[in-house]
CSV table of C-alpha atoms in Angstrom, one decimal:
chain,number,residue,atom,x,y,z
A,1,MET,CA,0.0,0.0,0.0
A,2,LEU,CA,2.8,2.4,0.9
A,3,ASN,CA,4.6,1.8,-2.4
A,4,LYS,CA,1.8,3.3,-4.5
A,5,SER,CA,2.0,6.6,-6.1
A,6,LYS,CA,5.6,7.2,-5.2
A,7,THR,CA,6.1,10.0,-7.5
A,8,ALA,CA,3.2,11.9,-6.2
A,9,MET,CA,4.2,11.3,-2.6
A,10,LEU,CA,7.7,12.7,-3.3
A,11,LEU,CA,6.1,15.8,-4.8
A,12,VAL,CA,4.0,16.3,-1.8
A,13,PHE,CA,6.9,15.8,0.5
A,14,PHE,CA,9.0,18.4,-1.2
A,15,LEU,CA,6.2,20.9,-1.2
A,16,LEU,CA,5.5,20.2,2.5
A,17,SER,CA,9.2,20.4,3.3
A,18,SER,CA,9.3,23.9,1.9
A,19,TYR,CA,6.1,25.1,3.5
A,20,ILE,CA,5.4,23.4,6.9
A,21,LEU,CA,7.8,25.4,9.0
A,22,PRO,CA,5.5,27.7,11.0
A,23,THR,CA,6.6,31.1,12.2
A,24,THR,CA,10.1,30.8,10.7
A,25,VAL,CA,11.7,32.0,7.5
A,26,ALA,CA,12.4,29.5,4.8
A,27,ASP,CA,16.1,30.5,4.5
A,28,GLU,CA,18.2,31.2,7.5
A,29,SER,CA,20.4,33.6,5.5
A,30,GLU,CA,17.3,35.9,5.3
A,31,ALA,CA,17.0,36.2,9.1
A,32,SER,CA,15.5,39.7,8.8
A,33,MET,CA,12.7,38.4,6.6
A,34,SER,CA,10.2,36.6,8.8
A,35,LEU,CA,6.5,36.1,8.9
A,36,MET,CA,4.8,34.7,12.1
A,37,PHE,CA,1.5,33.1,12.7
A,38,ASP,CA,-0.4,33.7,16.0
A,39,GLN,CA,-2.0,30.2,15.5
A,40,GLN,CA,-0.1,27.0,16.1
A,41,ASP,CA,0.1,24.0,13.7
A,42,GLY,CA,-2.7,21.6,14.2
A,43,LEU,CA,-5.4,24.2,14.8
A,44,HIS,CA,-9.0,22.8,14.5
A,45,VAL,CA,-11.6,25.1,13.0
A,46,ASP,CA,-15.2,24.7,11.8
A,47,GLY,CA,-16.6,27.2,9.3
A,48,ILE,CA,-14.5,30.4,9.5
A,49,LEU,CA,-10.7,30.3,9.4
A,50,ASN,CA,-9.3,33.5,10.9
A,51,LEU,CA,-5.5,33.8,10.8
A,52,THR,CA,-3.4,36.6,12.2
A,53,GLY,CA,0.3,37.3,12.7
A,54,ASP,CA,3.2,39.7,12.3
A,55,SER,CA,5.9,40.3,9.7
A,56,THR,CA,9.3,41.9,9.5
A,57,PHE,CA,8.7,43.1,6.0
A,58,PRO,CA,5.9,44.9,4.1
A,59,LEU,CA,3.4,42.4,2.7
A,60,THR,CA,2.8,44.4,-0.5
A,61,SER,CA,3.1,41.4,-2.9
A,62,VAL,CA,1.9,38.2,-1.4
A,63,GLU,CA,-0.6,35.4,-2.1
A,64,ILE,CA,-2.4,33.2,0.4
A,65,HIS,CA,-3.6,29.7,-0.5
A,66,VAL,CA,-5.4,26.9,1.3
A,67,TRP,CA,-4.3,23.4,0.1
A,68,ASN,CA,-6.1,20.2,0.8
A,69,ILE,CA,-3.5,17.6,1.9
A,70,SER,CA,-6.0,15.0,3.4
A,71,LYS,CA,-4.3,12.2,1.5
A,72,PRO,CA,-0.6,11.4,1.6
A,73,ASP,CA,-0.4,12.1,-2.2
A,74,GLN,CA,-2.9,15.0,-2.3
A,75,TRP,CA,-2.2,18.7,-2.9
A,76,ASP,CA,-5.4,20.3,-4.1
A,77,SER,CA,-6.3,24.0,-4.0
A,78,VAL,CA,-9.3,24.9,-1.8
A,79,HIS,CA,-9.2,28.7,-1.7
A,80,SER,CA,-6.7,31.4,-2.6
A,81,SER,CA,-6.4,35.2,-2.5
A,82,PRO,CA,-3.9,37.6,-4.3
A,83,PHE,CA,-3.7,39.7,-1.1
A,84,LEU,CA,-4.3,39.7,2.6
A,85,ASP,CA,-7.4,41.2,4.2
A,86,SER,CA,-5.5,43.7,6.2
A,87,VAL,CA,-1.9,44.8,6.8
A,88,VAL,CA,-1.1,47.5,9.4
A,89,PRO,CA,2.4,48.8,10.1
A,90,TYR,CA,3.5,49.5,13.7
A,91,SER,CA,6.6,50.3,15.6
A,92,ASP,CA,8.2,47.6,17.7
A,93,GLU,CA,9.7,49.3,20.7
A,94,SER,CA,11.7,46.2,21.8
A,95,SER,CA,13.6,46.1,18.5
A,96,ASP,CA,13.2,49.7,17.5
A,97,SER,CA,12.0,48.6,14.1
A,98,THR,CA,8.9,48.7,11.9
A,99,MET,CA,6.7,45.6,11.9
A,100,TRP,CA,3.5,44.8,10.0
A,101,SER,CA,0.5,43.2,11.6
A,102,TRP,CA,-1.6,41.1,9.2
A,103,GLN,CA,-5.0,39.3,9.2
A,104,HIS,CA,-6.9,37.1,6.8
A,105,SER,CA,-10.1,35.0,6.9
A,106,PHE,CA,-11.5,32.2,4.8
A,107,GLU,CA,-15.1,30.8,4.7
A,108,LEU,CA,-14.6,27.0,5.0
A,109,SER,CA,-18.0,25.9,6.3
A,110,SER,CA,-18.4,23.4,3.5
A,111,VAL,CA,-14.9,22.0,3.8
A,112,ASP,CA,-13.6,19.0,5.7
A,113,CYS,CA,-9.9,18.5,5.3
A,114,THR,CA,-6.4,18.3,6.6
A,115,CYS,CA,-5.3,21.6,5.1
A,116,TYR,CA,-2.2,23.6,4.7
A,117,VAL,CA,-2.4,27.4,4.6
A,118,GLU,CA,0.5,29.0,2.8
A,119,ILE,CA,1.5,32.7,2.4
A,120,SER,CA,3.9,33.1,-0.5
A,121,VAL,CA,6.1,36.2,-1.0
A,122,MET,CA,6.0,37.1,-4.7
A,123,GLU,CA,8.4,40.0,-4.9
A,124,TYR,CA,11.6,38.0,-4.6
A,125,THR,CA,13.3,35.9,-7.2
A,126,ASP,CA,13.5,32.9,-4.9
A,127,LEU,CA,9.9,32.2,-3.8
A,128,LYS,CA,9.6,32.3,-0.1
A,129,SER,CA,6.6,31.0,1.8
A,130,PHE,CA,5.3,30.5,5.3
A,131,GLY,CA,2.5,28.3,6.4
A,132,VAL,CA,0.5,26.4,9.1
A,133,VAL,CA,-1.4,23.1,9.2
A,134,VAL,CA,-5.1,23.4,10.0
A,135,TYR,CA,-7.7,20.7,10.6
A,136,VAL,CA,-11.0,21.9,9.0
A,137,GLY,CA,-14.4,20.4,9.8
A,138,ASP,CA,-14.9,16.9,11.2
A,139,GLU,CA,-13.7,14.5,8.5
A,140,HIS,CA,-10.6,13.6,6.5
A,141,HIS,CA,-8.2,14.4,9.3
A,142,ARG,CA,-4.9,12.5,9.4
A,143,PRO,CA,-1.5,12.8,11.1
A,144,VAL,CA,1.0,15.2,9.6
A,145,LEU,CA,4.7,14.3,9.8
A,146,ARG,CA,7.3,17.0,9.4
A,147,PRO,CA,11.0,17.5,10.2
A,148,SER,CA,11.7,18.5,13.8
A,149,VAL,CA,11.3,22.2,14.4
A,150,SER,CA,14.0,21.9,17.1
A,151,LYS,CA,16.7,21.5,14.5
A,152,PRO,CA,18.2,24.4,12.4
A,153,VAL,CA,16.8,24.7,9.0
A,154,HIS,CA,20.0,23.9,7.2
A,155,GLU,CA,20.2,20.6,9.1
A,156,THR,CA,16.6,19.8,8.3
A,157,TYR,CA,17.0,20.0,4.5
A,158,SER,CA,20.6,19.0,4.0
A,159,THR,CA,22.1,15.5,3.8
A,160,GLN,CA,22.7,14.1,7.2
A,161,ILE,CA,25.8,12.0,7.8
A,162,PHE,CA,26.1,9.1,10.3
A,163,ASN,CA,29.3,7.3,11.2
A,164,SER,CA,28.1,4.9,13.9
A,165,ASN,CA,26.1,1.6,13.8
A,166,THR,CA,22.9,3.4,14.8
A,167,PHE,CA,21.4,6.7,13.7
A,168,GLU,CA,18.5,8.8,15.0
A,169,ILE,CA,16.3,11.3,13.1
A,170,ASP,CA,13.7,13.5,14.9
A,171,TYR,CA,10.3,14.5,13.5
A,172,ASN,CA,7.3,16.4,14.7
A,173,VAL,CA,3.9,14.6,14.5
A,174,LEU,CA,0.7,16.6,14.3
A,175,LEU,CA,-2.4,14.6,15.4
A,176,PRO,CA,-6.0,15.4,14.7
A,177,THR,CA,-7.5,17.3,17.7
A,178,GLU,CA,-10.1,14.6,18.5
A,179,GLN,CA,-7.4,12.0,18.8
A,180,GLU,CA,-5.4,14.2,21.2
A,181,ASP,CA,-8.5,14.8,23.3
A,182,SER,CA,-9.3,11.0,23.5
A,183,PHE,CA,-5.8,9.8,24.5
A,184,PRO,CA,-3.0,11.3,26.6
A,185,SER,CA,0.1,11.9,24.5
A,186,THR,CA,2.0,9.2,26.4
A,187,SER,CA,-0.6,6.6,25.4
A,188,ILE,CA,-0.9,7.3,21.7
A,189,ASN,CA,0.3,4.4,19.7
A,190,ILE,CA,2.1,5.4,16.5
A,191,LEU,CA,3.1,2.9,13.9
A,192,SER,CA,6.1,3.8,11.9
A,193,ASN,CA,7.1,2.7,8.4
A,194,VAL,CA,10.7,3.4,7.4
A,195,ARG,CA,11.9,2.6,3.9
A,196,ILE,CA,15.3,3.1,2.3
A,197,CYS,CA,16.9,3.0,-1.1
A,198,PRO,CA,20.5,3.5,-2.5
A,199,ALA,CA,20.8,7.0,-3.9
A,200,SER,CA,24.4,7.6,-4.9
A,201,PHE,CA,23.4,10.3,-7.4
A,202,GLY,CA,20.5,11.9,-5.6
A,203,ILE,CA,17.8,9.6,-6.9
A,204,CYS,CA,16.8,6.1,-5.9
A,205,LEU,CA,18.8,3.5,-7.9
A,206,GLU,CA,16.5,0.7,-6.6
A,207,ASN,CA,13.0,0.3,-5.2
A,208,TYR,CA,12.5,1.2,-1.6
A,209,SER,CA,12.9,-1.6,0.9
A,210,SER,CA,11.5,-1.5,4.4
A,211,ILE,CA,13.8,-1.6,7.4
A,212,ASP,CA,13.3,-2.2,11.1
A,213,ALA,CA,13.2,0.9,13.2
A,214,SER,CA,12.2,1.7,16.8
A,215,HIS,CA,10.8,5.1,17.9
A,216,VAL,CA,10.0,7.2,20.9
A,217,LEU,CA,7.1,9.7,21.0
A,218,ILE,CA,7.1,12.4,23.6
A,219,ASP,CA,4.9,15.5,23.3
A,220,ASN,CA,4.6,15.2,19.5
A,221,GLU,CA,8.3,14.8,19.2
A,222,LEU,CA,9.0,11.5,17.3
A,223,ARG,CA,12.5,10.1,17.4
A,224,MET,CA,13.3,7.3,14.9
A,225,ILE,CA,16.1,5.0,15.8
A,226,VAL,CA,17.7,2.7,13.2
A,227,ASP,CA,20.2,-0.1,13.8
A,228,VAL,CA,22.5,0.0,10.8
A,229,ASP,CA,24.2,-3.4,11.5
A,230,ALA,CA,21.0,-5.2,12.3
A,231,ASN,CA,19.5,-4.0,9.0
A,232,LEU,CA,22.6,-4.9,7.1
A,233,ILE,CA,23.0,-1.4,5.7
A,234,SER,CA,26.4,-0.9,4.1
A,235,ASP,CA,28.2,2.4,3.8
A,236,GLY,CA,26.8,4.7,1.1
A,237,PHE,CA,24.3,7.4,0.1
A,238,TYR,CA,20.6,6.6,0.8
A,239,GLN,CA,17.2,8.2,0.5
A,240,LEU,CA,15.2,7.6,3.7
A,241,GLN,CA,11.4,7.8,3.6
A,242,VAL,CA,9.4,7.8,6.8
A,243,GLN,CA,5.6,7.6,7.3
A,244,VAL,CA,3.5,7.0,10.4
A,245,GLN,CA,0.1,5.6,11.1
A,246,ASP,CA,-2.1,6.5,14.0
A,247,ASP,CA,-4.5,4.2,16.1
A,248,ALA,CA,-7.2,4.8,13.5
A,249,LEU,CA,-4.8,3.5,10.8
A,250,ARG,CA,-4.7,6.9,9.1
A,251,LEU,CA,-1.5,7.4,7.2
A,252,SER,CA,0.6,10.6,7.4
A,253,ASN,CA,2.5,12.2,4.6
A,254,ASN,CA,5.9,10.8,3.6
A,255,VAL,CA,9.0,12.7,4.7
A,256,THR,CA,12.1,12.0,2.7
A,257,GLN,CA,15.6,12.6,3.9
A,258,PHE,CA,18.9,12.0,2.2
A,259,ILE,CA,21.5,10.4,4.5
A,260,VAL,CA,25.0,9.0,4.3
A,261,ILE,CA,26.2,6.0,6.2
A,262,ASP,CA,29.9,6.0,6.7
A,263,GLN,CA,31.2,3.7,9.5
A,264,THR,CA,34.5,2.6,8.1
A,265,MET,CA,37.8,4.4,7.7
A,266,PRO,CA,39.0,5.0,4.1
A,267,ALA,CA,41.9,2.9,2.7
A,268,VAL,CA,44.6,5.4,1.7
A,269,GLN,CA,47.9,4.7,-0.2
A,270,LEU,CA,50.6,7.1,-1.3
A,271,ASN,CA,52.5,6.2,-4.5
A,272,ALA,CA,55.8,8.0,-5.3
A,273,ILE,CA,59.4,7.3,-6.2
A,274,ASP,CA,61.8,6.5,-3.3
A,275,ALA,CA,64.8,8.4,-4.5
A,276,VAL,CA,65.5,11.2,-6.9
A,277,ASP,CA,68.3,13.6,-7.9
A,278,GLU,CA,68.2,17.1,-6.7
A,279,ALA,CA,67.3,18.4,-10.1
A,280,ASP,CA,64.2,16.2,-10.5
A,281,SER,CA,60.6,16.9,-9.4
A,282,ILE,CA,58.8,14.6,-7.0
A,283,VAL,CA,55.3,13.4,-8.0
A,284,VAL,CA,53.1,11.9,-5.4
A,285,ASP,CA,49.8,10.2,-6.2
A,286,ILE,CA,47.2,9.3,-3.5
A,287,ASN,CA,44.6,6.6,-3.8
A,288,VAL,CA,41.6,6.8,-1.5
A,289,ASP,CA,38.9,4.1,-1.3
A,290,ASP,CA,36.0,4.6,1.1
A,291,GLY,CA,34.1,1.6,-0.1
A,292,TYR,CA,31.0,3.1,-1.7
A,293,VAL,CA,30.0,5.1,-4.8
A,294,GLY,CA,29.9,8.9,-4.4
A,295,SER,CA,32.2,9.1,-1.5
A,296,THR,CA,34.2,12.3,-1.2
A,297,PHE,CA,37.1,13.2,1.0
A,298,VAL,CA,39.3,16.1,1.9
A,299,ILE,CA,43.1,15.9,1.6
A,300,THR,CA,45.5,18.1,3.5
A,301,TRP,CA,49.1,17.9,2.2
A,302,SER,CA,52.2,18.9,4.0
A,303,ILE,CA,56.0,18.3,3.4
A,304,THR,CA,58.6,17.8,6.1
A,305,GLN,CA,61.9,19.2,4.8
A,306,PRO,CA,65.4,17.6,5.4
A,307,ASP,CA,66.0,19.9,8.4
A,308,GLY,CA,62.8,18.8,10.0
A,309,THR,CA,60.8,21.9,9.2
A,310,PRO,CA,57.2,21.2,8.0
A,311,ARG,CA,55.7,23.4,5.4
A,312,ALA,CA,52.3,23.6,3.7
A,313,VAL,CA,52.1,22.9,0.0
A,314,LEU,CA,51.5,25.6,-2.6
A,315,ASP,CA,48.4,25.8,-4.7
A,316,THR,CA,50.6,25.4,-7.8
A,317,GLU,CA,52.0,22.1,-6.4
A,318,ILE,CA,48.6,20.4,-6.3
A,319,LEU,CA,47.9,19.1,-9.8
A,320,ASP,CA,44.5,17.7,-9.0
A,321,ASP,CA,42.5,16.2,-6.2
A,322,SER,CA,44.9,13.2,-5.9
A,323,ARG,CA,48.3,14.3,-7.2
A,324,LEU,CA,51.1,16.5,-5.8
A,325,GLU,CA,54.2,17.6,-7.5
A,326,PHE,CA,57.0,19.7,-6.0
A,327,ASN,CA,60.7,20.4,-6.6
A,328,PRO,CA,63.1,19.8,-3.8
A,329,THR,CA,65.5,22.6,-3.1
A,330,LYS,CA,68.0,20.7,-0.9
A,331,SER,CA,69.4,17.2,-0.7
A,332,GLY,CA,68.3,15.0,2.1
A,333,ASN,CA,65.2,13.1,3.2
A,334,TYR,CA,61.8,14.6,2.5
A,335,ILE,CA,58.6,13.3,4.1
A,336,VAL,CA,55.3,13.8,2.2
A,337,ASN,CA,52.3,13.7,4.6
A,338,ALA,CA,48.7,13.5,3.7
A,339,LEU,CA,45.8,13.9,6.1
A,340,VAL,CA,42.6,12.4,4.6
A,341,ARG,CA,39.1,13.1,6.0
A,342,ASP,CA,36.1,11.3,4.6
A,343,LEU,CA,32.4,12.2,4.9
A,344,GLY,CA,32.0,10.3,8.1
A,345,GLY,CA,34.8,12.4,9.8
A,346,HIS,CA,37.3,9.5,9.9
A,347,LEU,CA,40.9,10.7,9.7
A,348,VAL,CA,43.7,8.8,8.1
A,349,VAL,CA,47.3,10.0,8.1
A,350,VAL,CA,49.8,8.5,5.6
A,351,SER,CA,53.4,9.5,4.8
A,352,HIS,CA,56.1,8.6,2.2
A,353,ASN,CA,59.8,9.2,2.4
A,354,VAL,CA,61.8,10.4,-0.6
A,355,SER,CA,65.6,10.6,-0.6
A,356,VAL,CA,67.0,13.4,-2.6
A,357,SER,CA,70.6,13.1,-3.7
A,358,ASN,CA,72.8,16.1,-4.4
A,359,ILE,CA,74.5,16.6,-7.8
A,360,ALA,CA,78.0,17.9,-7.6
A,361,PRO,CA,78.8,21.0,-9.6
A,362,ASN,CA,80.7,20.9,-12.9
A,363,ALA,CA,83.7,23.2,-13.0
A,364,VAL,CA,84.5,25.0,-16.3
A,365,LEU,CA,87.6,27.2,-16.7
A,366,ARG,CA,88.6,29.3,-19.6
A,367,TYR,CA,91.7,31.4,-20.4
A,368,ASP,CA,91.6,33.8,-23.3
A,369,GLY,CA,88.5,32.0,-24.6
A,370,PHE,CA,90.2,28.6,-24.6
A,371,LEU,CA,89.1,25.7,-22.3
A,372,VAL,CA,91.5,24.9,-19.6
A,373,GLU,CA,91.6,21.2,-18.7
A,374,ASN,CA,92.7,19.7,-15.4
A,375,GLY,CA,96.5,19.0,-15.2
A,376,THR,CA,97.4,21.1,-18.3
A,377,GLU,CA,100.2,23.8,-18.5
A,378,ILE,CA,99.3,27.3,-19.5
A,379,THR,CA,101.8,29.9,-20.6
A,380,ILE,CA,101.0,33.4,-19.4
A,381,PRO,CA,103.0,36.6,-19.8
A,382,LYS,CA,105.0,37.6,-16.8
A,383,SER,CA,103.9,41.1,-17.2
A,384,GLY,CA,100.6,42.3,-18.6
A,385,ASP,CA,96.9,41.5,-17.9
A,386,TRP,CA,95.3,38.1,-18.1
A,387,VAL,CA,92.1,36.5,-16.7
A,388,PHE,CA,91.1,33.0,-15.8
A,389,SER,CA,87.2,32.7,-15.7
A,390,ALA,CA,85.1,30.0,-14.1
A,391,ASN,CA,81.7,31.6,-14.6
A,392,GLU,CA,80.6,29.0,-17.0
A,393,SER,CA,80.6,26.4,-14.2
A,394,THR,CA,77.2,24.7,-13.9
A,395,ASP,CA,75.0,23.0,-11.3
A,396,THR,CA,71.3,22.1,-10.8
A,397,SER,CA,68.9,25.1,-11.2
A,398,ASN,CA,68.4,25.4,-7.5
A,399,ASP,CA,72.1,25.5,-6.7
A,400,GLN,CA,73.4,27.5,-9.7
A,401,ALA,CA,72.9,30.9,-8.1
A,402,THR,CA,74.6,29.9,-4.8
A,403,LEU,CA,77.8,28.4,-6.2
A,404,SER,CA,80.9,29.6,-4.4
A,405,TYR,CA,84.4,30.0,-6.0
A,406,TYR,CA,87.8,29.5,-4.2
A,407,TRP,CA,91.2,30.2,-5.8
A,408,PHE,CA,94.4,28.7,-4.7
A,409,VAL,CA,98.0,29.5,-5.8
A,410,ASP,CA,100.7,27.0,-5.1
A,411,GLY,CA,98.4,25.3,-2.6
A,412,LYS,CA,97.6,28.4,-0.6
A,413,ALA,CA,94.2,30.1,-0.5
A,414,LEU,CA,94.2,33.3,-2.4
A,415,LEU,CA,90.7,34.6,-2.7
A,416,SER,CA,87.0,33.6,-2.7
A,417,GLY,CA,83.7,34.9,-3.9
A,418,LYS,CA,84.7,35.7,-7.4
A,419,SER,CA,84.2,33.4,-10.4
A,420,TYR,CA,87.4,34.8,-12.1
A,421,LEU,CA,91.1,35.3,-11.3
A,422,SER,CA,93.0,38.2,-12.8
A,423,SER,CA,96.6,39.0,-12.9
A,424,SER,CA,96.1,41.9,-10.5
A,425,ASP,CA,94.8,39.4,-7.8
A,426,ILE,CA,98.3,37.7,-7.5
A,427,GLN,CA,101.0,39.7,-5.8
A,428,THR,CA,103.6,36.9,-5.7
A,429,PRO,CA,106.2,37.3,-8.5
A,430,ASP,CA,106.9,33.6,-8.9
A,431,TYR,CA,104.2,30.9,-8.8
A,432,ARG,CA,103.7,27.6,-10.5
A,433,GLU,CA,100.3,26.1,-9.8
A,434,ILE,CA,96.7,27.5,-9.8
A,435,ARG,CA,93.6,25.7,-8.6
A,436,VAL,CA,90.0,26.7,-8.6
A,437,GLU,CA,87.4,25.0,-6.5
A,438,VAL,CA,83.6,25.4,-7.2
A,439,VAL,CA,81.4,24.5,-4.2
A,440,ASP,CA,77.6,24.1,-4.0
A,441,ASP,CA,75.4,24.6,-0.9
A,442,ASP,CA,75.7,21.0,0.0
A,443,ALA,CA,79.5,21.4,0.3
A,444,GLN,CA,80.1,19.2,-2.8
A,445,SER,CA,82.8,20.6,-5.1
A,446,ALA,CA,84.6,20.3,-8.4
A,447,ASN,CA,88.3,21.3,-8.9
A,448,ILE,CA,90.5,22.3,-11.8
A,449,SER,CA,94.2,22.4,-11.2
A,450,PHE,CA,96.8,23.5,-13.8
A,451,ASN,CA,100.4,24.6,-14.0
A,452,VAL,CA,101.4,28.0,-15.3
A,453,ARG,CA,104.6,29.0,-17.1
A,454,GLN,CA,105.4,32.7,-16.9
A,455,GLN,CA,107.0,33.9,-20.2
A,456,THR,CA,110.0,36.2,-19.6
A,457,GLU,CA,110.4,39.5,-21.5
A,458,SER,CA,113.6,38.3,-23.2
A,459,ALA,CA,112.1,35.1,-24.3
A,460,GLN,CA,109.1,37.0,-25.5
A,461,THR,CA,111.4,39.4,-27.5
A,462,PHE,CA,113.4,36.5,-28.9
A,463,SER,CA,110.1,34.9,-29.9
A,464,ASP,CA,108.9,38.0,-31.5
A,465,SER,CA,112.3,38.5,-33.4
A,466,SER,CA,112.2,34.9,-34.6
A,467,LEU,CA,108.8,35.4,-35.9
A,468,SER,CA,109.7,38.6,-37.7
A,469,PHE,CA,112.8,36.9,-39.3
A,470,GLY,CA,110.8,34.0,-40.4
A,471,ILE,CA,108.3,36.2,-42.1
A,472,THR,CA,111.0,38.3,-43.8
A,473,LEU,CA,112.8,35.2,-45.1
A,474,PHE,CA,109.6,33.7,-46.4
A,475,PHE,CA,108.9,37.0,-48.3
A,476,ALA,CA,112.4,37.1,-49.8
A,477,LEU,CA,112.3,33.5,-51.0
A,478,SER,CA,108.9,34.1,-52.6
A,479,VAL,CA,110.2,37.1,-54.5
A,480,ALA,CA,113.3,35.1,-55.7
A,481,VAL,CA,111.1,32.3,-57.0
A,482,VAL,CA,108.9,34.7,-59.0
A,483,VAL,CA,111.9,36.5,-60.6
A,484,LEU,CA,113.5,33.2,-61.6
A,485,MET,CA,110.3,31.9,-63.2
A,486,ARG,CA,110.0,35.1,-65.2
A,487,GLN,CA,113.6,34.9,-66.4
A,488,ARG,CA,113.2,31.4,-67.7
A,489,SER,CA,110.0,32.4,-69.6
A,490,SER,CA,111.8,35.3,-71.2
A,491,SER,CA,114.9,33.3,-72.3
A,492,GLU,CA,112.7,30.7,-74.1
A,493,GLY,CA,111.0,33.4,-76.2
A,494,THR,CA,114.2,35.1,-77.5
A,495,SER,CA,116.4,32.1,-78.3
A,496,GLY,CA,119.0,32.5,-81.3
A,497,PHE,CA,118.5,29.0,-82.7
A,498,VAL,CA,117.2,28.7,-86.4
A,499,LYS,CA,114.0,26.7,-86.8
A,500,TRP,CA,114.3,24.2,-89.7
A,501,THR,CA,111.4,23.2,-91.9
A,502,GLU,CA,111.1,20.0,-93.8
A,503,ARG,CA,111.0,20.3,-97.5
A,504,GLY,CA,109.7,18.2,-100.3
A,505,LYS,CA,106.4,17.7,-98.6
A,506,GLU,CA,104.5,19.9,-101.0
A,507,PRO,CA,102.5,18.1,-103.9
A,508,LYS,CA,104.3,17.9,-107.2
A,509,ASN,CA,102.9,19.5,-110.4
């Protein structure tokens, strides 16, 4: 019987969910916008329905409707009006603000129903409404079930999350006046019917199935208690539907609530390489499995650096919800930490160690544009300017700017902090060996050591003279060869020998 007309029942529930909160605004964020009824839910009237109340806003554009909700799947219009009978502004001394007192009456002498009276505010984009349940006449009265008014509005209409083996949901039950008069509230027997269906994507993926539930009813406050383990309910998203039946077997409306059952901790695993070089980035993937479709979780990343200092990750280092990438700036042991929190509030902490190895710098030395190799001998002038430059030395990108340079002459430290050594830096007249040491921030170094031979001034003059003599000799020889060749050519052209011709070769006549 309860499975009939599910679509219509859901429609009625959503309408009731929006409208059955008496004396409160539909949206907590609009706390200043409130309309109150002087009458309580469950009012019993016969003939004339007279409603009064107060409002925190001017009721210039409202509509009032009377809806017949006598059956669980019924929502029929009985009466309506595009305005209220009277609206009178007044000053509220307690709040020092302007309020509006309102009044409206309906003639319902020919009506017997469980009705819902709704006042809708039409001047806002989001339709806001306020209402009260009224039992009219003597027939067609039934219980009305609604979310508990003791809970905040945002909890009433949001998905509730439960992480234990039992969960409780509170409701308010309105009973027809004649039933309350006949039985004390402590002796009223309420039958509850609780149904559940998987709803991973906000809609039921299967038909509703009934589950066992106990309840406690005290002063119209109904508390439903469900044992998750006893009902074999696994973790997941569900749509819960609750309906009650009174002693006269009259059914209430259905109240639907989305819930999440999450009893188990998520399984979390970090995947990353165990060792990298200082120049390489570290990519960490995290896999989280909470055991049901639609589960979500929050990951908080942190990195413990080699010196033990923790740091938060940058937004640019988070590639997506489950991947982290960062570049280590120092060698040593890094610890990547992930704190995972699932919908049930369970916390899991996982870590992964990554060893970062330093790369030693590469020393490069040049003299007069030429590359100086380790162990070579370089001839330099004893007097004059010269420069040895190591500024082409390289290291990883994070160490390049912090390279340090140390220069040694004949095994003794000469200077540091400069990537070049010039002739003016050495005051000693005679020296034989020069060494440069390039050091990174991890104290790893590269060295180039070479011997130098200082060229004396006389040797340099002799060398220059030899070069000039060689050039002059080469030029003289070249001129002599040219002259000789010209003479030979001329002597062949002016020779005194007679050239003989052979006779008797002409044809005879």
